[in-house]
Amino acid sequence: SQKIEQNSEALNIQEGKTATLTCNYTNYSPAYLQWYRQDPGRGPVFLLLIRENEKEKRKERLKVTFDTTLKQSLFHITASQPADSATYLCALDIRTGNQFYFGTGTSLTVIP
Amino acid sequence: ETGVTQSPTHLIKTRGQQVTLRCSSQSGHNTVSWYQQALGQGPQFIFQYYREEENGRGNFPPRFSGLQFPNYSSELNVNALELDDSALYLCASSFQVNNEQFFGPGTRLTVL
């Protein structure tokens, strides 16, 4: 069956360090992979999109990598800040059948 | 530019009833997707509408149905409500099918 796994445990890091979140998937051939941020009680907010033929994408302090051979994406937040504390979701855009799958999310806490 | 709005914010129904949730897409967006998010889980894709036609569907039974109107607003209808339907229902709009999605704040549905 289709499966998307993100960091199984919540992630706590010190302010200023780099946070690295993982997204592993099986049985998919996604055309796109997206990362979202979700704060409690609110809808997800789009952060970055990376295409299957791209290896890396950057936006300010954010960096996403996409390895279709390993079926893995890594999401990095450099110089992390307490305001980065949230749940981060990866999402796969499957071309076949126009379906969209989210992972379970990783809760990130940045400690001042 | 108006963001994605959803109504109502909260809703309480009893098992067996029917419910209609509404979504107003962001201006200029022609694609809308609906998701169900249980507590502590990632959003689960229900279906997507593009230019008033269902464009993709997740693993949800036919009692979950939808509509998209000419102004690109949308409805999610759920018949014969079950206790497990209790969740946060999220609507997301985008310009074209594979672009970043803009989420609304969600409707919290409780089925008693």
mmCIF file of C-alpha atoms in Angstrom:
data_model
loop_
_atom_site.group_PDB
_atom_site.id
_atom_site.type_symbol
_atom_site.label_atom_id
_atom_site.label_comp_id
_atom_site.label_asym_id
_atom_site.label_seq_id
_atom_site.Cartn_x
_atom_site.Cartn_y
_atom_site.Cartn_z
ATOM 1 C CA SER A 1 0.000 0.000 0.000
ATOM 2 C CA GLN A 2 1.007 3.620 -0.366
ATOM 3 C CA LYS A 3 3.059 4.972 2.512
ATOM 4 C CA ILE A 4 4.716 8.269 3.420
ATOM 5 C CA GLU A 5 6.840 8.409 6.550
ATOM 6 C CA GLN A 6 8.215 11.472 8.268
ATOM 7 C CA ASN A 7 10.454 11.679 11.350
ATOM 8 C CA SER A 8 8.726 9.339 13.766
ATOM 9 C CA GLU A 9 9.631 11.409 16.820
ATOM 10 C CA ALA A 10 9.161 15.076 17.533
ATOM 11 C CA LEU A 11 12.292 17.102 16.875
ATOM 12 C CA ASN A 12 13.739 19.506 19.458
ATOM 13 C CA ILE A 13 16.703 21.687 18.519
ATOM 14 C CA GLN A 14 18.537 24.687 19.895
ATOM 15 C CA GLU A 15 17.981 28.095 18.366
ATOM 16 C CA GLY A 16 20.521 28.846 15.653
ATOM 17 C CA LYS A 17 21.079 25.210 14.700
ATOM 18 C CA THR A 18 19.961 23.552 11.484
ATOM 19 C CA ALA A 19 16.830 21.414 11.637
ATOM 20 C CA THR A 20 16.662 18.495 9.213
ATOM 21 C CA LEU A 21 13.354 16.739 8.594
ATOM 22 C CA THR A 22 12.956 13.600 6.514
ATOM 23 C CA CYS A 23 10.201 12.352 4.253
ATOM 24 C CA ASN A 24 10.407 8.786 2.933
ATOM 25 C CA TYR A 25 7.900 7.230 0.588
ATOM 26 C CA THR A 26 7.218 3.866 -0.994
ATOM 27 C CA ASN A 27 5.212 2.711 -3.990
ATOM 28 C CA TYR A 28 4.891 6.178 -5.492
ATOM 29 C CA SER A 29 6.314 7.969 -8.486
ATOM 30 C CA PRO A 30 5.556 11.556 -7.563
ATOM 31 C CA ALA A 31 5.830 14.299 -10.102
ATOM 32 C CA TYR A 32 6.127 16.898 -7.372
ATOM 33 C CA LEU A 33 6.899 16.981 -3.692
ATOM 34 C CA GLN A 34 5.795 19.856 -1.516
ATOM 35 C CA TRP A 35 6.490 20.923 2.043
ATOM 36 C CA TYR A 36 3.975 22.691 4.249
ATOM 37 C CA ARG A 37 3.961 24.168 7.710
ATOM 38 C CA GLN A 38 0.975 23.751 10.011
ATOM 39 C CA ASP A 39 0.371 25.598 13.257
ATOM 40 C CA PRO A 40 -2.129 24.263 15.826
ATOM 41 C CA GLY A 41 -5.736 24.843 14.806
ATOM 42 C CA ARG A 42 -4.839 26.248 11.397
ATOM 43 C CA GLY A 43 -4.625 25.016 7.828
ATOM 44 C CA PRO A 44 -1.244 24.096 6.302
ATOM 45 C CA VAL A 45 0.821 26.849 4.685
ATOM 46 C CA PHE A 46 2.845 26.146 1.545
ATOM 47 C CA LEU A 47 6.625 26.468 1.857
ATOM 48 C CA LEU A 48 8.420 24.847 -1.092
ATOM 49 C CA LEU A 49 7.754 22.703 -4.160
ATOM 50 C CA ILE A 50 10.351 20.511 -5.865
ATOM 51 C CA ARG A 51 9.884 18.624 -9.122
ATOM 52 C CA GLU A 52 10.991 15.071 -9.839
ATOM 53 C CA ASN A 53 13.786 16.279 -12.126
ATOM 54 C CA GLU A 54 15.170 18.710 -9.529
ATOM 55 C CA LYS A 55 17.703 17.730 -6.894
ATOM 56 C CA GLU A 56 17.566 20.780 -4.651
ATOM 57 C CA LYS A 57 15.507 23.915 -4.045
ATOM 58 C CA ARG A 58 16.212 26.853 -1.741
ATOM 59 C CA LYS A 59 14.175 29.705 -0.351
ATOM 60 C CA GLU A 60 15.722 32.021 2.213
ATOM 61 C CA ARG A 61 16.613 29.775 5.225
ATOM 62 C CA LEU A 62 14.849 26.738 3.751
ATOM 63 C CA LYS A 63 16.345 24.012 1.581
ATOM 64 C CA VAL A 64 14.694 20.919 0.143
ATOM 65 C CA THR A 65 16.373 17.971 -1.552
ATOM 66 C CA PHE A 66 14.635 15.262 -3.550
ATOM 67 C CA ASP A 67 16.184 11.876 -4.303
ATOM 68 C CA THR A 68 13.815 9.792 -6.439
ATOM 69 C CA THR A 69 16.198 6.805 -6.308
ATOM 70 C CA LEU A 70 16.169 6.705 -2.505
ATOM 71 C CA LYS A 71 12.524 7.845 -2.499
ATOM 72 C CA GLN A 72 13.406 10.494 0.031
ATOM 73 C CA SER A 73 13.181 14.229 0.572
ATOM 74 C CA LEU A 74 15.081 16.191 3.182
ATOM 75 C CA PHE A 75 13.889 19.559 4.476
ATOM 76 C CA HIS A 76 16.402 21.840 6.162
ATOM 77 C CA ILE A 77 15.828 25.002 8.180
ATOM 78 C CA THR A 78 19.081 26.821 8.809
ATOM 79 C CA ALA A 79 19.658 29.308 11.656
ATOM 80 C CA SER A 80 16.449 28.066 13.264
ATOM 81 C CA GLN A 81 14.335 30.395 15.377
ATOM 82 C CA PRO A 82 11.653 29.738 18.017
ATOM 83 C CA ALA A 83 9.109 31.077 15.489
ATOM 84 C CA ASP A 84 9.936 28.061 13.283
ATOM 85 C CA SER A 85 8.285 25.780 15.870
ATOM 86 C CA ALA A 86 5.384 24.044 14.114
ATOM 87 C CA THR A 87 4.420 20.788 12.447
ATOM 88 C CA TYR A 88 5.960 20.277 9.016
ATOM 89 C CA LEU A 89 4.217 18.139 6.423
ATOM 90 C CA CYS A 90 5.535 16.685 3.206
ATOM 91 C CA ALA A 91 3.079 16.035 0.399
ATOM 92 C CA LEU A 92 3.388 14.011 -2.797
ATOM 93 C CA ASP A 93 1.604 14.960 -5.988
ATOM 94 C CA ILE A 94 0.903 11.729 -7.859
ATOM 95 C CA ARG A 95 0.245 12.254 -11.549
ATOM 96 C CA THR A 96 -1.614 8.964 -11.999
ATOM 97 C CA GLY A 97 -5.194 9.579 -10.913
ATOM 98 C CA ASN A 98 -4.407 13.145 -9.846
ATOM 99 C CA GLN A 99 -3.966 12.272 -6.202
ATOM 100 C CA PHE A 100 -2.213 14.117 -3.429
ATOM 101 C CA TYR A 101 -0.802 12.408 -0.337
ATOM 102 C CA PHE A 102 0.419 13.999 2.891
ATOM 103 C CA GLY A 103 2.743 12.476 5.442
ATOM 104 C CA THR A 104 1.828 12.422 9.123
ATOM 105 C CA GLY A 105 4.029 15.432 9.847
ATOM 106 C CA THR A 106 6.975 16.158 12.125
ATOM 107 C CA SER A 107 6.578 18.397 15.143
ATOM 108 C CA LEU A 108 9.540 20.757 15.439
ATOM 109 C CA THR A 109 10.328 22.750 18.571
ATOM 110 C CA VAL A 110 13.138 25.306 18.510
ATOM 111 C CA ILE A 111 14.397 25.988 22.011
ATOM 112 C CA PRO A 112 15.641 29.532 22.762
ATOM 113 C CA GLU B 1 -6.517 39.376 -2.624
ATOM 114 C CA THR B 2 -8.956 37.318 -0.562
ATOM 115 C CA GLY B 3 -7.716 34.069 0.940
ATOM 116 C CA VAL B 4 -9.517 30.737 1.173
ATOM 117 C CA THR B 5 -12.485 30.817 3.513
ATOM 118 C CA GLN B 6 -14.550 27.962 4.901
ATOM 119 C CA SER B 7 -17.884 27.750 6.661
ATOM 120 C CA PRO B 8 -18.979 26.880 9.201
ATOM 121 C CA THR B 9 -16.056 26.933 11.622
ATOM 122 C CA HIS B 10 -17.491 24.240 13.837
ATOM 123 C CA LEU B 11 -20.335 21.799 13.414
ATOM 124 C CA ILE B 12 -21.908 19.113 15.566
ATOM 125 C CA LYS B 13 -24.023 16.380 13.968
ATOM 126 C CA THR B 14 -25.403 13.024 15.003
ATOM 127 C CA ARG B 15 -24.691 9.688 13.384
ATOM 128 C CA GLY B 16 -26.713 9.100 10.217
ATOM 129 C CA GLN B 17 -27.232 12.771 9.434
ATOM 130 C CA GLN B 18 -25.968 14.599 6.366
ATOM 131 C CA VAL B 19 -23.669 17.626 6.309
ATOM 132 C CA THR B 20 -22.596 20.232 3.765
ATOM 133 C CA LEU B 21 -19.365 22.162 4.169
ATOM 134 C CA ARG B 22 -18.534 25.190 2.073
ATOM 135 C CA CYS B 23 -15.361 26.698 0.697
ATOM 136 C CA SER B 24 -14.614 29.915 -1.138
ATOM 137 C CA SER B 25 -11.446 29.666 -3.217
ATOM 138 C CA GLN B 26 -8.764 32.286 -3.464
ATOM 139 C CA SER B 27 -9.384 34.754 -6.261
ATOM 140 C CA GLY B 28 -8.164 33.457 -9.646
ATOM 141 C CA HIS B 29 -7.866 29.818 -8.546
ATOM 142 C CA ASN B 30 -9.628 27.178 -10.648
ATOM 143 C CA THR B 31 -8.747 24.055 -8.676
ATOM 144 C CA VAL B 32 -10.042 23.035 -5.261
ATOM 145 C CA SER B 33 -9.176 20.024 -3.137
ATOM 146 C CA TRP B 34 -10.755 18.703 0.038
ATOM 147 C CA TYR B 35 -8.956 16.931 2.848
ATOM 148 C CA GLN B 36 -9.911 15.205 6.088
ATOM 149 C CA GLN B 37 -7.489 15.595 8.983
ATOM 150 C CA ALA B 38 -7.856 13.515 12.121
ATOM 151 C CA LEU B 39 -6.148 14.657 15.289
ATOM 152 C CA GLY B 40 -2.391 14.080 15.144
ATOM 153 C CA GLN B 41 -2.486 12.918 11.517
ATOM 154 C CA GLY B 42 -1.668 14.477 8.189
ATOM 155 C CA PRO B 43 -4.467 15.592 5.868
ATOM 156 C CA GLN B 44 -6.067 12.760 3.866
ATOM 157 C CA PHE B 45 -6.981 13.609 0.270
ATOM 158 C CA ILE B 46 -10.704 13.253 -0.407
ATOM 159 C CA PHE B 47 -11.024 14.644 -3.939
ATOM 160 C CA GLN B 48 -10.101 17.460 -6.256
ATOM 161 C CA TYR B 49 -12.188 19.573 -8.631
ATOM 162 C CA TYR B 50 -10.849 21.384 -11.666
ATOM 163 C CA ARG B 51 -13.157 23.648 -13.646
ATOM 164 C CA GLU B 52 -16.263 22.100 -12.060
ATOM 165 C CA GLU B 53 -15.285 18.474 -12.792
ATOM 166 C CA GLU B 54 -13.966 15.909 -10.318
ATOM 167 C CA ASN B 55 -10.338 15.547 -11.295
ATOM 168 C CA GLY B 56 -9.033 13.028 -8.784
ATOM 169 C CA ARG B 57 -10.265 11.081 -5.795
ATOM 170 C CA GLY B 58 -8.710 9.507 -2.726
ATOM 171 C CA ASN B 59 -9.804 6.399 -0.872
ATOM 172 C CA PHE B 60 -13.117 7.706 0.444
ATOM 173 C CA PRO B 61 -16.550 6.063 -0.011
ATOM 174 C CA PRO B 62 -19.194 7.516 -2.359
ATOM 175 C CA ARG B 63 -21.089 9.076 0.561
ATOM 176 C CA PHE B 64 -18.407 11.768 0.328
ATOM 177 C CA SER B 65 -19.347 13.917 -2.649
ATOM 178 C CA GLY B 66 -18.609 17.400 -3.852
ATOM 179 C CA LEU B 67 -19.410 20.230 -6.184
ATOM 180 C CA GLN B 68 -17.486 23.095 -7.675
ATOM 181 C CA PHE B 69 -19.435 26.089 -8.922
ATOM 182 C CA PRO B 70 -18.732 28.437 -11.865
ATOM 183 C CA ASN B 71 -17.260 30.997 -9.459
ATOM 184 C CA TYR B 72 -14.948 28.176 -8.236
ATOM 185 C CA SER B 73 -16.464 28.008 -4.780
ATOM 186 C CA SER B 74 -17.025 24.463 -3.606
ATOM 187 C CA GLU B 75 -19.045 22.181 -1.358
ATOM 188 C CA LEU B 76 -18.264 18.924 0.389
ATOM 189 C CA ASN B 77 -21.257 16.766 1.202
ATOM 190 C CA VAL B 78 -21.126 13.796 3.529
ATOM 191 C CA ASN B 79 -24.133 11.492 3.846
ATOM 192 C CA ALA B 80 -24.926 8.931 6.539
ATOM 193 C CA LEU B 81 -22.422 10.373 8.979
ATOM 194 C CA GLU B 82 -20.375 7.961 11.057
ATOM 195 C CA LEU B 83 -18.510 8.600 14.311
ATOM 196 C CA ASP B 84 -15.176 8.247 12.461
ATOM 197 C CA ASP B 85 -16.088 11.181 10.241
ATOM 198 C CA SER B 86 -15.281 13.470 13.162
ATOM 199 C CA ALA B 87 -12.275 15.478 11.971
ATOM 200 C CA LEU B 88 -11.021 18.783 10.649
ATOM 201 C CA TYR B 89 -12.068 19.246 7.021
ATOM 202 C CA LEU B 90 -9.732 21.384 4.990
ATOM 203 C CA CYS B 91 -10.292 23.006 1.650
ATOM 204 C CA ALA B 92 -7.360 24.093 -0.513
ATOM 205 C CA SER B 93 -7.361 26.062 -3.751
ATOM 206 C CA SER B 94 -4.694 26.433 -6.387
ATOM 207 C CA PHE B 95 -4.172 27.919 -9.806
ATOM 208 C CA GLN B 96 -4.017 24.851 -12.029
ATOM 209 C CA VAL B 97 -3.778 21.288 -10.803
ATOM 210 C CA ASN B 98 -0.145 20.918 -9.788
ATOM 211 C CA ASN B 99 0.627 24.211 -8.158
ATOM 212 C CA GLU B 100 1.042 25.144 -4.534
ATOM 213 C CA GLN B 101 -2.150 24.894 -2.538
ATOM 214 C CA PHE B 102 -3.617 27.584 -0.337
ATOM 215 C CA PHE B 103 -5.548 26.158 2.582
ATOM 216 C CA GLY B 104 -8.508 27.516 4.446
ATOM 217 C CA PRO B 105 -8.746 27.418 8.246
ATOM 218 C CA GLY B 106 -10.899 24.276 8.163
ATOM 219 C CA THR B 107 -14.247 23.153 9.532
ATOM 220 C CA ARG B 108 -14.198 21.099 12.709
ATOM 221 C CA LEU B 109 -16.910 18.421 12.414
ATOM 222 C CA THR B 110 -17.972 16.423 15.449
ATOM 223 C CA VAL B 111 -20.280 13.435 14.985
ATOM 224 C CA LEU B 112 -22.025 12.200 18.116
#
